[in-house]
PDB file of C-alpha atoms in Angstrom:
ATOM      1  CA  UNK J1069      50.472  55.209 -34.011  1.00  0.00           C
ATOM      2  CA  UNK J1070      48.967  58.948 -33.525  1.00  0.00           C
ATOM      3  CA  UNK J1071      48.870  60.531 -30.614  1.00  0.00           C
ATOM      4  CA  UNK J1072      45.522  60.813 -29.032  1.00  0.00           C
ATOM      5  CA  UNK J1073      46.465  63.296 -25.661  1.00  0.00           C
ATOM      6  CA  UNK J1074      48.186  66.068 -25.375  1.00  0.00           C
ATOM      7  CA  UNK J1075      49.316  67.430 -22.061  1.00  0.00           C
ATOM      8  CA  UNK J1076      49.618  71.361 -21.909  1.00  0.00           C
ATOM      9  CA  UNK J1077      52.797  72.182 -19.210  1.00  0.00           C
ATOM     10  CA  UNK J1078      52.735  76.683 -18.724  1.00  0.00           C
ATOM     11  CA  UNK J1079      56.094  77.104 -17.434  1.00  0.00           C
ATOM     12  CA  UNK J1080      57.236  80.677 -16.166  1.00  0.00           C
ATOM     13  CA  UNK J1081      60.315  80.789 -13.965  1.00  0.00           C
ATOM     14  CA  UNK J1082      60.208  76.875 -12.824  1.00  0.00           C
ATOM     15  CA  UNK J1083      64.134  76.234 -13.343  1.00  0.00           C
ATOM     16  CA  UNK J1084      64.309  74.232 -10.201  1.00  0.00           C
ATOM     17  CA  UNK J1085      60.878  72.077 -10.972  1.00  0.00           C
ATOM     18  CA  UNK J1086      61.778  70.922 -14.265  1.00  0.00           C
ATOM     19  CA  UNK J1087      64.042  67.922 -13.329  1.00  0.00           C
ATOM     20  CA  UNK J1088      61.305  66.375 -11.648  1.00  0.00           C
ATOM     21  CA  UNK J1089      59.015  67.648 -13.876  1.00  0.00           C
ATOM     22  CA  UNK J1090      60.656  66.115 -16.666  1.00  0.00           C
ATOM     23  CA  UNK J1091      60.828  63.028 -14.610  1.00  0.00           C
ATOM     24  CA  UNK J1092      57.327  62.808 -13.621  1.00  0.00           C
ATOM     25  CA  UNK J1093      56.229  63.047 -17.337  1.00  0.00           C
ATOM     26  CA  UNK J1094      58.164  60.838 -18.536  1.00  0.00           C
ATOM     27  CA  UNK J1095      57.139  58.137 -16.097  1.00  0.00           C
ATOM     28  CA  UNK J1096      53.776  59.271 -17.421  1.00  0.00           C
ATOM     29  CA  UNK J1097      54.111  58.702 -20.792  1.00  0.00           C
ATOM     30  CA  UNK J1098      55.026  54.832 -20.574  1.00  0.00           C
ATOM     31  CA  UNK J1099      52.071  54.237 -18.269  1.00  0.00           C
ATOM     32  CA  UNK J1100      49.730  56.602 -19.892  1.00  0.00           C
ATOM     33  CA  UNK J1101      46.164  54.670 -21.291  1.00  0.00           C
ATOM     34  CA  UNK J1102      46.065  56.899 -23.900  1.00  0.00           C
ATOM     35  CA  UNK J1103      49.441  57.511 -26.297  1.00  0.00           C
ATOM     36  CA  UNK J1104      50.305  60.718 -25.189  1.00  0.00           C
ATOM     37  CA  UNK J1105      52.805  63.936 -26.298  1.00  0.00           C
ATOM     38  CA  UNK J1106      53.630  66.513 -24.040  1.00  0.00           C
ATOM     39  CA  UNK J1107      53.529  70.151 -24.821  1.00  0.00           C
ATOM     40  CA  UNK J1108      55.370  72.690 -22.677  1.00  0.00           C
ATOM     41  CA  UNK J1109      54.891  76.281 -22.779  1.00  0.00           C
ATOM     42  CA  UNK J1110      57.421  78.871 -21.507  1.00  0.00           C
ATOM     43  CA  UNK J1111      56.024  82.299 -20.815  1.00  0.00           C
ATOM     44  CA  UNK J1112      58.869  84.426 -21.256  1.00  0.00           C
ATOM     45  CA  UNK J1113      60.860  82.985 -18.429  1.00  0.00           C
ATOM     46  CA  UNK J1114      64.012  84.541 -17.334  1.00  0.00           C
ATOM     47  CA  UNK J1115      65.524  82.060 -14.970  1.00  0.00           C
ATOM     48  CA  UNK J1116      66.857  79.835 -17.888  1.00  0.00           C
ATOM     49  CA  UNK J1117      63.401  77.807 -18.196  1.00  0.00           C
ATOM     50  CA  UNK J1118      63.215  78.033 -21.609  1.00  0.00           C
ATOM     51  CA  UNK J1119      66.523  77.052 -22.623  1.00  0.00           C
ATOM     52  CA  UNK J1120      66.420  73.739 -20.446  1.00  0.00           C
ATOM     53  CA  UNK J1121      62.841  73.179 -21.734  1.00  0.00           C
ATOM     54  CA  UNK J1122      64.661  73.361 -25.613  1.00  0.00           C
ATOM     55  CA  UNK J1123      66.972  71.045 -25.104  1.00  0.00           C
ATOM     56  CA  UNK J1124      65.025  68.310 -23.185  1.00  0.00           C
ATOM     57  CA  UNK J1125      62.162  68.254 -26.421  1.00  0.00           C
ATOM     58  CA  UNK J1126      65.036  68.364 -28.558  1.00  0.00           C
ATOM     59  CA  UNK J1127      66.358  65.134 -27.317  1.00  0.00           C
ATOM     60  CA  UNK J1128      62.542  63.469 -27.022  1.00  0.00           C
ATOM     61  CA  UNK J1129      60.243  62.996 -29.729  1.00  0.00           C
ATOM     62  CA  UNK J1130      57.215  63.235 -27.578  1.00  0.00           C
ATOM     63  CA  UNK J1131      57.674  66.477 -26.126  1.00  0.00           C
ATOM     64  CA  UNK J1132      57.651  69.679 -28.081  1.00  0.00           C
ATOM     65  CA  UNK J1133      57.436  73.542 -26.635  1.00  0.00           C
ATOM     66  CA  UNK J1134      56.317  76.592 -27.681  1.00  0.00           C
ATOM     67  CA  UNK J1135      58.725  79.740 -26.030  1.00  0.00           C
ATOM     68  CA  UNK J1136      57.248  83.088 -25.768  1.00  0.00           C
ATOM     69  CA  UNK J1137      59.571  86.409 -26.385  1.00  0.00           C
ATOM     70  CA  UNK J1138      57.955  87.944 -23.056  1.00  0.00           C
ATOM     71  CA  UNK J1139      55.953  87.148 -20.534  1.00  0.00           C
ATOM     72  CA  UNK J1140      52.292  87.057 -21.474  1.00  0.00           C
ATOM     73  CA  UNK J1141      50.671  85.525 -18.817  1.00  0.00           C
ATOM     74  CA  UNK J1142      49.183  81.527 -18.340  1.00  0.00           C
ATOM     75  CA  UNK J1143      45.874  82.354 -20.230  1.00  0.00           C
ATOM     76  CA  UNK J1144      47.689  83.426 -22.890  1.00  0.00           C
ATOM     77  CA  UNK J1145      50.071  80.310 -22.586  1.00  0.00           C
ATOM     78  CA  UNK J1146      47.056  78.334 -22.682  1.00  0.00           C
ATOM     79  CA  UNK J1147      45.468  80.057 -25.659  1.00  0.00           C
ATOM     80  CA  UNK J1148      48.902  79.080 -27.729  1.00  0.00           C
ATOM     81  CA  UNK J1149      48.879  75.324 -26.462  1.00  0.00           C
ATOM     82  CA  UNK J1150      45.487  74.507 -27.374  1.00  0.00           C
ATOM     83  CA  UNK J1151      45.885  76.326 -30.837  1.00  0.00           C
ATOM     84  CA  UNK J1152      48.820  74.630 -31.675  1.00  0.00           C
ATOM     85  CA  UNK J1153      47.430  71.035 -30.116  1.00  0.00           C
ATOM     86  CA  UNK J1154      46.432  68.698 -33.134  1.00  0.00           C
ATOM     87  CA  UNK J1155      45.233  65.311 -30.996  1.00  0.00           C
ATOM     88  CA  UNK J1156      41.792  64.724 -30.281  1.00  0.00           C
ATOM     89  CA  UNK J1157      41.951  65.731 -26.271  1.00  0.00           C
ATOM     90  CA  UNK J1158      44.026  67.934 -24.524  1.00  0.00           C
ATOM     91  CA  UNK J1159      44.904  68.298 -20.583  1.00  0.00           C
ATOM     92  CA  UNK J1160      46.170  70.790 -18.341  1.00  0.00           C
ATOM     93  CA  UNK J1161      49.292  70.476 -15.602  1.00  0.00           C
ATOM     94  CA  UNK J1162      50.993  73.239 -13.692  1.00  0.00           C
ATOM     95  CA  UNK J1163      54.623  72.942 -13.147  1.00  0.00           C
ATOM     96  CA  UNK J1164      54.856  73.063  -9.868  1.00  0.00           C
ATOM     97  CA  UNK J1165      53.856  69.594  -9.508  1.00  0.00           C
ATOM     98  CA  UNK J1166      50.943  70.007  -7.050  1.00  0.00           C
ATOM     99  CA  UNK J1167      49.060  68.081  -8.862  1.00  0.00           C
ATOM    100  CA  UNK J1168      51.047  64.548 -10.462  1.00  0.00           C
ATOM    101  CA  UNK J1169      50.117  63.326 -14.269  1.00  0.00           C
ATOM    102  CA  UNK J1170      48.861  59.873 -13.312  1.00  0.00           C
ATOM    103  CA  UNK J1171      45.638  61.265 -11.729  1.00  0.00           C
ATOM    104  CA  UNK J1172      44.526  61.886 -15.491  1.00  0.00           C
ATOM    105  CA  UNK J1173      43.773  59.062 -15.189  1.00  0.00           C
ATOM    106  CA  UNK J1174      41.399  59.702 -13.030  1.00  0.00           C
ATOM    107  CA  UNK J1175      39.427  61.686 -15.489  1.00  0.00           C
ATOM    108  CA  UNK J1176      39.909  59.806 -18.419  1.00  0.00           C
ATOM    109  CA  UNK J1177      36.847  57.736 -17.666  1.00  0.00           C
ATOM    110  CA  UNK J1178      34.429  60.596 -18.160  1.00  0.00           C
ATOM    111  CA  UNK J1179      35.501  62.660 -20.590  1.00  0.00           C
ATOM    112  CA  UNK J1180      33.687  60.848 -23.373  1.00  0.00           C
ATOM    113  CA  UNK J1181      29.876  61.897 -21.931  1.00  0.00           C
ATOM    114  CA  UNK J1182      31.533  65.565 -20.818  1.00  0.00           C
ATOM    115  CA  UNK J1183      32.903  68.471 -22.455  1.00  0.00           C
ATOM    116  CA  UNK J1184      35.612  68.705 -19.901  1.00  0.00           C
ATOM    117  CA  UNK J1185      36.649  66.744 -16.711  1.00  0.00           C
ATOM    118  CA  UNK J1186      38.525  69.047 -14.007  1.00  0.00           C
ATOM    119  CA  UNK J1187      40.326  67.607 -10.971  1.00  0.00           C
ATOM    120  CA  UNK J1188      39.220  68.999  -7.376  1.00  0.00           C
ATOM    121  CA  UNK J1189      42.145  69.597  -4.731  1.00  0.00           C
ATOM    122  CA  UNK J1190      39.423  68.588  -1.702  1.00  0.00           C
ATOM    123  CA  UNK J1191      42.034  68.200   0.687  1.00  0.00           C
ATOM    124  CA  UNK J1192      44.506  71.088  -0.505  1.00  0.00           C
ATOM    125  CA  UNK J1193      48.460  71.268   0.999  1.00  0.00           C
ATOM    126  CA  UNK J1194      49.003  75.024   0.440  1.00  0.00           C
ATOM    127  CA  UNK J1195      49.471  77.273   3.307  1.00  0.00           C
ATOM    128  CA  UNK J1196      46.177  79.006   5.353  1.00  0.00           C
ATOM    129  CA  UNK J1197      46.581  82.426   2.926  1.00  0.00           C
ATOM    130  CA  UNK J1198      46.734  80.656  -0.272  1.00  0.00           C
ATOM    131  CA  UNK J1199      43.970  78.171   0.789  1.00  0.00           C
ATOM    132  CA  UNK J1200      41.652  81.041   2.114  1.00  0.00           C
ATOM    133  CA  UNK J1201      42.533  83.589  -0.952  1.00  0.00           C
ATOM    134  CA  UNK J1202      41.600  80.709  -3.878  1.00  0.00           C
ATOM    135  CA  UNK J1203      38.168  79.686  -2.013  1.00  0.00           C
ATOM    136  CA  UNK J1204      37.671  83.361  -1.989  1.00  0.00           C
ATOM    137  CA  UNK J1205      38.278  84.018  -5.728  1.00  0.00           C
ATOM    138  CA  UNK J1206      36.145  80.762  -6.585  1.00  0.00           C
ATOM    139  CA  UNK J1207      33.342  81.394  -4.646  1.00  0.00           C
ATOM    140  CA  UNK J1208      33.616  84.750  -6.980  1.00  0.00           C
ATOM    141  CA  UNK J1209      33.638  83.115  -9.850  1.00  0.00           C
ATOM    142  CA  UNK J1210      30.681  80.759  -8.751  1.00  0.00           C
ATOM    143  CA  UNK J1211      28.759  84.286  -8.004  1.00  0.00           C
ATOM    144  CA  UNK J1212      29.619  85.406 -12.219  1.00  0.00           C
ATOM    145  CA  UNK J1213      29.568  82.243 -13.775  1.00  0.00           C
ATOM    146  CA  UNK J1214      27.064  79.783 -12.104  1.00  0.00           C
ATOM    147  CA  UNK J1215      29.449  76.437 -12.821  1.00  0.00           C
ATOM    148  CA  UNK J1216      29.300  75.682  -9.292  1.00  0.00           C
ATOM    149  CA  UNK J1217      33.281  73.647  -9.302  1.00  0.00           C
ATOM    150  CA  UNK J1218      34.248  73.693  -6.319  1.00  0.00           C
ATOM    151  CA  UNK J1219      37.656  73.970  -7.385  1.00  0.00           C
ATOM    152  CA  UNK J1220      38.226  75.949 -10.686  1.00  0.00           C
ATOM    153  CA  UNK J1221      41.373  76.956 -10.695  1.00  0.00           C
ATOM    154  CA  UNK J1222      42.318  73.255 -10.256  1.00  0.00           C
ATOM    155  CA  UNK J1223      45.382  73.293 -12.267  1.00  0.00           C
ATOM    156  CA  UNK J1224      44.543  69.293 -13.939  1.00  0.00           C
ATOM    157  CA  UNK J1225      41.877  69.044 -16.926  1.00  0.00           C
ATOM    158  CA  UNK J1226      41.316  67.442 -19.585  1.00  0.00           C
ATOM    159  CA  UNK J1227      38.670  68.324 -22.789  1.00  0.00           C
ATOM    160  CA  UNK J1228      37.706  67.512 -25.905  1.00  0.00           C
ATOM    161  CA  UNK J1229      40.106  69.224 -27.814  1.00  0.00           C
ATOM    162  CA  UNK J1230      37.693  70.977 -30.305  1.00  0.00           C
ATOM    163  CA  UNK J1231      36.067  72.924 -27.473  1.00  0.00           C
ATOM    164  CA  UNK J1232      39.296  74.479 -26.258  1.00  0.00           C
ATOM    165  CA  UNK J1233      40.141  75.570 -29.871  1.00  0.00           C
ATOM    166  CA  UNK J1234      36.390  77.519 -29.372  1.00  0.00           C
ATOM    167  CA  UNK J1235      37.483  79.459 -26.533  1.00  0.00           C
ATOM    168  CA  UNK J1236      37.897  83.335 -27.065  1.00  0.00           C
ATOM    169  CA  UNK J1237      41.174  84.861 -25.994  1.00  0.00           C
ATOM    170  CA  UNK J1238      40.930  87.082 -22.717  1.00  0.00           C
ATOM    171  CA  UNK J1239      43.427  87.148 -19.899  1.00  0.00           C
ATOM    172  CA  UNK J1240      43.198  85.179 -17.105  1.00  0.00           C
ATOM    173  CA  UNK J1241      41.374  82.086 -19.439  1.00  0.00           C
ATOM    174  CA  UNK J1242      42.650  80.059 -16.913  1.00  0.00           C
ATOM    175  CA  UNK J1243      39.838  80.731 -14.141  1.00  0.00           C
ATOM    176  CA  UNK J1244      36.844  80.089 -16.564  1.00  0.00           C
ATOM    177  CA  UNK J1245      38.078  76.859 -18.785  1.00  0.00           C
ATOM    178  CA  UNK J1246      34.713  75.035 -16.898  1.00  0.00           C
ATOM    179  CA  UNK J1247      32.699  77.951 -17.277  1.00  0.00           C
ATOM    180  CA  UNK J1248      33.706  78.717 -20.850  1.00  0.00           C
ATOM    181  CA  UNK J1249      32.801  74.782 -21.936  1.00  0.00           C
ATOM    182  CA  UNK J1250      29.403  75.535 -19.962  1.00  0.00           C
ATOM    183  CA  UNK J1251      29.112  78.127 -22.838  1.00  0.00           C
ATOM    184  CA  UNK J1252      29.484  75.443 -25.650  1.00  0.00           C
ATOM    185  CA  UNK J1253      26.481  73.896 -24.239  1.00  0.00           C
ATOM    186  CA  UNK J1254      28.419  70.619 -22.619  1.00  0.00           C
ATOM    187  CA  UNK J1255      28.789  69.459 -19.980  1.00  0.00           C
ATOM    188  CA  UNK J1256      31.291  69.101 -17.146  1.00  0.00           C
ATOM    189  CA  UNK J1257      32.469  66.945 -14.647  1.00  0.00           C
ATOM    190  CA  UNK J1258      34.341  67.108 -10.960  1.00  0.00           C
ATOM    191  CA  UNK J1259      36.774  64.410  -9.585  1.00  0.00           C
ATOM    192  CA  UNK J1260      38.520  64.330  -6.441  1.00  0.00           C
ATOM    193  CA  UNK J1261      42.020  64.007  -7.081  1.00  0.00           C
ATOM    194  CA  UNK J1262      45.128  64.171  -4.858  1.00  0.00           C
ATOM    195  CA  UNK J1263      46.570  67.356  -4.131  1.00  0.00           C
ATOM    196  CA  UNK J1264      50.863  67.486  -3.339  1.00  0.00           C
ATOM    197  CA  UNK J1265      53.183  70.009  -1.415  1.00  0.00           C
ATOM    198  CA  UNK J1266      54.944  72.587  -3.616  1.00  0.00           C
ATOM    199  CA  UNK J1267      58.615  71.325  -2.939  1.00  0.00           C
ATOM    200  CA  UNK J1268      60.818  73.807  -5.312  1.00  0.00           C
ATOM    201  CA  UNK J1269      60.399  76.867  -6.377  1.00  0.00           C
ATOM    202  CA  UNK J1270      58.263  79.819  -5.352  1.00  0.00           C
ATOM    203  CA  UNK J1271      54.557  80.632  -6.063  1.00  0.00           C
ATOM    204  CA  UNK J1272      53.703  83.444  -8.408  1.00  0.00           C
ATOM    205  CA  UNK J1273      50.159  83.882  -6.334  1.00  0.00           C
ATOM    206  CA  UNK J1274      49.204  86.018  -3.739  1.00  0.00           C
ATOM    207  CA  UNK J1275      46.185  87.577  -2.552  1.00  0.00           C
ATOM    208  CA  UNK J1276      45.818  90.425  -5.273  1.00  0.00           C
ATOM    209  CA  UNK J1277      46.844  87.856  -8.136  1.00  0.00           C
ATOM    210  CA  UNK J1278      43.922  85.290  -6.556  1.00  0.00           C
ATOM    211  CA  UNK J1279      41.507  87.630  -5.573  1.00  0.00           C
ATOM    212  CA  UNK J1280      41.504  91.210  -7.149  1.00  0.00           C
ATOM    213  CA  UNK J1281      42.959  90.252 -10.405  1.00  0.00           C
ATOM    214  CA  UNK J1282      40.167  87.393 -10.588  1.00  0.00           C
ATOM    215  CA  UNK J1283      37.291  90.114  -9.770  1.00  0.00           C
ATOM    216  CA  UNK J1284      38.020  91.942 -12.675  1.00  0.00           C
ATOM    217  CA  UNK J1285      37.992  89.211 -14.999  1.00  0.00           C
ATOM    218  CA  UNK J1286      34.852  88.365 -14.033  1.00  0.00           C
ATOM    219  CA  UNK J1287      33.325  91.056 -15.450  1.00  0.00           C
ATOM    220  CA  UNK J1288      35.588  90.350 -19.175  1.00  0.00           C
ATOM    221  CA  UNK J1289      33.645  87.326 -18.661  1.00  0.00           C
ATOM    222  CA  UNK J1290      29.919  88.366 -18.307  1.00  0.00           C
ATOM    223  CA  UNK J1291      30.628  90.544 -21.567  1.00  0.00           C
ATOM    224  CA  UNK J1292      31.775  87.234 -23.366  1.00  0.00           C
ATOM    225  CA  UNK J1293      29.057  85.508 -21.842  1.00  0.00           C
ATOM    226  CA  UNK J1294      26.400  87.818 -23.558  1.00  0.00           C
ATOM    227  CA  UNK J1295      28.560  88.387 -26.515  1.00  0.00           C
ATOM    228  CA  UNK J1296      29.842  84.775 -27.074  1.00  0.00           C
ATOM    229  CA  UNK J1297      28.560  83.128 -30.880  1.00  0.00           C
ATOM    230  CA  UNK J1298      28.563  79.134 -30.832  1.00  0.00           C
ATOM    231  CA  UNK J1299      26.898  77.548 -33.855  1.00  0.00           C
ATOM    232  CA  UNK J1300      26.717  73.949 -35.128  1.00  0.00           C
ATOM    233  CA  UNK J1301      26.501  72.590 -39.031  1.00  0.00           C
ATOM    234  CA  UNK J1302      23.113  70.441 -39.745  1.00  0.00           C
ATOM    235  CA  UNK J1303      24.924  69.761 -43.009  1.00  0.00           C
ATOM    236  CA  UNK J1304      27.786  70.779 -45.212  1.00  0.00           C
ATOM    237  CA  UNK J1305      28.307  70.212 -49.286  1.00  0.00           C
ATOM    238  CA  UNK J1306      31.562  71.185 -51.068  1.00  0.00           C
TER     239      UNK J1306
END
């Protein structure tokens, strides 16, 4: 039997999340409604990530990685994972474990009328700078990009695996996977999911990484916007 979902795991410098990463997955993967691989992504870690990342999808069939020579950044992370993803639907989890695997299930009941289905932290467990920085950098990217998610940089999702593959390079992808489906001309769906303390590890945000960093891309993305080519076949022959 093929596998029909592929979940898309960035990993920079997460050495102390991946046991229970690994764990979580796992536990996942037997309960899962669709049959499902798991795809991590190191981005030039230098904490020993990649190496335990290796050897775990060398001993498991269902999870496979992709290890970068240098850091590159998530968007490019995610650029790599959804070129390389062959099943029909793809999803997105963050290390850290903020957000747990199960709740795709959450989302799985929608995404066959949307183009993508994002999760939305509503009742967020990050500290008072982190939770005041990322509702400052969405409500920027609501001002550029009209989605109106509440919650963009919600690190779950899942979408049709075709649109992904249609989704132009830039850095910080990341912060405009909603708006850059919007683009396609489908449409996209919110769901309150649960939202978890980070308990190893360190964040990689900050206020200049949320905020400033964010800002610019904005603008990459109202040059896409007006640039951006999307066709459909009526017909092919041959």
């Amino acid at each position: 039997m093929e596998f029909q979902f592929t979940i898309i795991v960035p990993v920079y410098n997460e050495i102390e999340s991946l046991p229970r990463l690994f764990e979580y997955l796992q536990k996942y993967l037997k309960s899962a409604s669709l049959r499902s691989c798991v795809l991590l992504v190191d981005d030039g870690s230098s904490d020993g990530s990649a190496s335990a990342i290796e050897k775990f999808c060398l001993d498991h069939d269902d999870f496979n990685c992709l290890l970068f020579d240098k850091n590159y950044g998530k968007g490019a992370a995610l650029k790599a994972a959804f070129d390389y993803t062959k099943t029909p639907l793809l999803g997105y989890l963050d290390a850290d474990l903020q957000t747990h695997p199960e709740d795709f299930e959450l989302l799985f009941p929608y995404i066959e009328d949307y183009g993508l289905v994002t999760g939305w932290r509503k009742n967020r467990k990050d500290t008072l700078v982190k939770r005041i920085s990322s509702k400052t950098g969405n409500a920027v990217r609501i001002f550029f990009t009209k989605d109106n998610i509440h919650d963009t940089g919600c690190p779950l999702k899942i979408m049709h695996t075709a649109y992904a593959k249609k989704i132009p390079m830039f850095k910080g992808l990341q912060r405009f996977l909603p708006a850059m489906i919007l683009l396609q001309q489908k449409e996209i769906k919110e769901v309150v999911i649960n939202h978890y303390p980070r308990i190893e590890g360190q964040s990689k945000y900050n206020f200049k990484n949320r905020f400033l960093g964010p800002l610019l891309d904005c603008f990459a993305y109202v040059w896409i916007k007006k640039s951006y080519i999307d066709y459909s076949l009526k017909a092919k022959h041959g």
